[in-house]
């Protein structure tokens, strides 16, 4: 077994070690974020620190999704390095479809004042028709892309929860609708912020907001650029 | 390999899935090395410790990634295992390559379905399995092999698979097609051998039998009652 | 909202009586009755229908009855009321000024005003500001224009930009960020506005060098507006959280970005993000179970044809898990809209049973298929005697207004 799994829990009792490993498996592999009440190692601050120390040498970090809700994500410094390698697991067009869904399900509803919570998880569906009609992407590419995006948890099919009297309205035959998927919960605060900023830079490059973002990034002292330091876990303990 | 590289390797494996490298490529501890037959390449993918892999989600009552048509997909994987596992007494990796018709001949036995329905279900299933690294599907040559993720099955898993293998009808193979039918030449399979999920310093393997888990749970419950919310520990049951 | 541009563009009109007449006419569309402003946007629709009827009627005009008939999509009583209000403000007048005259004609200004209001409301006034700037540019270039015309144009522009700068700075420095966010339209298109104003400025100064003082004031106003939008944007970005800044761009900006961008540009938004590869887990037990179920289930029927050739759409989704969750939710919430988590857990036989319940609650909360949610509260209930000794406070219930939840 990799020393990371043992080093982080070396000082713990056997029972606590099991708790931390179970929590590791849960946050890393579960499709959805977990509530603290489900895992001792998420609610107990000491064990949570051990969990964070287990995740850290594997390039991962704990992500707080909401009150009492946790999952894991890529460390910000690791994400930066990996994205510089320019290796992509998703085809270009899939990523484009995904961004369209973020625009229709998050950005536009936000501009319309329909979303209250500050999260990339949205309840505003994007219909396949919107994706086809209001974009330059080829129809077939959108369809195959959506299948891969669903499998990776970047998007999910939206439930049709409209009351029956509303179902007769505009998009009855529009086919399925989509929402951003559970994988978005794994974005760290810095990654969430970066996604927002990249969208603004791309869509509104000549707005004062884009200028403010560029100015902010040009000041390395502020959190526009994170230093590659580990906020919670420390490197030294892993090698001991 | 230093800690920064290790972290990158783990994160990269998560972002890109199993990756094929030249045989000499160094990989961090805890990685499986699955030798490619015929080529000097090796598949590298992380091996989670027994109590920290995706397989423990079930026991904890959490769900992993959503799989579309989960039953069709699982049956297709069973058919591929039946066709590609050369010798159920030997390690499962790398197995052999078979053509699509051969796999369909086993898959067809799973239900009395119209051929068009069957084909659509089968194609969908093989693409999903290919996307997740469970099979290697060559679209041009229409041939199938086991994927590198099959290398993460451990001994206990293989015991179940062996039983499954024996319960399935042998594939109908096209007779003249010798090209795909043979076992690859004897390779050093040491690196590709079954990973060991359990380590001395960790509790035993996940119990295979749900009833057994429940039974041990009841016992565990008595002393766990005074220890609030120890999620996880009781799931794994007594060390086997 | 209309005082700025409208008074500016209309104040030059003379004589004074004529100005007042136009003022009364154009504001008729906003009047609920004499002396009160409309409170219902639908009234604007009726006004528009009435004015459209007059446009179609030709030079004979319309009687009240024929106007009501032409606007039959609207309630006759409301049309009659609006007709009277428009007449009261002089937007509609009798063809012959005699109490017995039944035919009326309509002025065009109220209709222009109505169009203007609608556009102002739709785009926050930015387009109108651009048009105002274009008009000022035209009047400065006009061959007959004299220095006083140029002075008027430059002064009006200074005032507009000073008003915007003042409003922005005060919002930025003294108001909560939410209020600043609500006025984000003050930032929209600011570069284009400034450069348009600079054009007007350059032309005025070149043609009438004696306007240097007025032009200096315009430059100051433009700089103030640029500064205030910069600091407003900086404050908004600082306080943007994960997604809040997205709402600061107009909807149309997002729509046109989505419509016009190629795949490369769209995908570029994800630069710097790393996502997980598809990694489902197949346990041999699940495979064996799936095979077993297949052999016992007999012939599988052909599924019904799909609607639009969208082969991968909804019928492909795994419904088993979500069905279970829906059943669970329906059972738990059978006779109530919400239930305390501790109450559910108290029904549990043992800790294992309780934890299963908890997992189902959380899974239901996350499932897009189930219209129920789990709301956690602070605080824990600890009872060493209970099956589940440690319970965090919380409620499980139907999503309120499940229409959009």
PDB file of N, CA, C and O in Angstrom, chain A residues 134-136, chain C residues 255-262:
ATOM      1  N   UNK A 134     -29.375  27.473 -30.382  1.00  0.00           N
ATOM      2  CA  UNK A 134     -28.647  28.704 -30.075  1.00  0.00           C
ATOM      3  C   UNK A 134     -27.155  28.473 -29.917  1.00  0.00           C
ATOM      4  O   UNK A 134     -26.538  28.979 -28.989  1.00  0.00           O
ATOM      5  N   UNK A 135     -26.585  27.662 -30.797  1.00  0.00           N
ATOM      6  CA  UNK A 135     -25.137  27.520 -30.747  1.00  0.00           C
ATOM      7  C   UNK A 135     -24.649  27.113 -32.129  1.00  0.00           C
ATOM      8  O   UNK A 135     -25.437  26.760 -32.999  1.00  0.00           O
ATOM      9  N   UNK A 136     -23.357  27.177 -32.300  1.00  0.00           N
ATOM     10  CA  UNK A 136     -22.789  26.805 -33.592  1.00  0.00           C
ATOM     11  C   UNK A 136     -22.313  25.362 -33.593  1.00  0.00           C
ATOM     12  O   UNK A 136     -21.673  24.919 -34.528  1.00  0.00           O
TER      13      UNK A 136
ATOM     14  N   UNK C 255     -26.230  35.350 -24.089  1.00  0.00           N
ATOM     15  CA  UNK C 255     -26.884  34.698 -25.218  1.00  0.00           C
ATOM     16  C   UNK C 255     -26.036  34.814 -26.465  1.00  0.00           C
ATOM     17  O   UNK C 255     -25.858  33.842 -27.191  1.00  0.00           O
ATOM     18  N   UNK C 256     -25.495  35.989 -26.712  1.00  0.00           N
ATOM     19  CA  UNK C 256     -24.774  36.136 -27.973  1.00  0.00           C
ATOM     20  C   UNK C 256     -23.434  35.398 -27.901  1.00  0.00           C
ATOM     21  O   UNK C 256     -22.980  34.843 -28.898  1.00  0.00           O
ATOM     22  N   UNK C 257     -22.847  35.335 -26.713  1.00  0.00           N
ATOM     23  CA  UNK C 257     -21.619  34.532 -26.571  1.00  0.00           C
ATOM     24  C   UNK C 257     -21.913  33.063 -26.881  1.00  0.00           C
ATOM     25  O   UNK C 257     -21.183  32.408 -27.624  1.00  0.00           O
ATOM     26  N   UNK C 258     -23.018  32.553 -26.340  1.00  0.00           N
ATOM     27  CA  UNK C 258     -23.381  31.153 -26.586  1.00  0.00           C
ATOM     28  C   UNK C 258     -23.683  30.918 -28.061  1.00  0.00           C
ATOM     29  O   UNK C 258     -23.297  29.897 -28.630  1.00  0.00           O
ATOM     30  N   UNK C 259     -24.368  31.872 -28.670  1.00  0.00           N
ATOM     31  CA  UNK C 259     -24.791  31.693 -30.059  1.00  0.00           C
ATOM     32  C   UNK C 259     -23.646  31.788 -31.045  1.00  0.00           C
ATOM     33  O   UNK C 259     -23.604  31.072 -32.030  1.00  0.00           O
ATOM     34  N   UNK C 260     -22.697  32.683 -30.771  1.00  0.00           N
ATOM     35  CA  UNK C 260     -21.735  33.004 -31.813  1.00  0.00           C
ATOM     36  C   UNK C 260     -20.366  32.359 -31.618  1.00  0.00           C
ATOM     37  O   UNK C 260     -19.543  32.407 -32.525  1.00  0.00           O
ATOM     38  N   UNK C 261     -20.099  31.768 -30.457  1.00  0.00           N
ATOM     39  CA  UNK C 261     -18.747  31.266 -30.223  1.00  0.00           C
ATOM     40  C   UNK C 261     -18.547  29.893 -30.848  1.00  0.00           C
ATOM     41  O   UNK C 261     -19.476  29.077 -30.872  1.00  0.00           O
ATOM     42  N   UNK C 262     -17.344  29.630 -31.333  1.00  0.00           N
ATOM     43  CA  UNK C 262     -17.046  28.289 -31.823  1.00  0.00           C
ATOM     44  C   UNK C 262     -16.648  27.397 -30.645  1.00  0.00           C
ATOM     45  O   UNK C 262     -16.474  27.872 -29.514  1.00  0.00           O
TER      46      UNK C 262
END
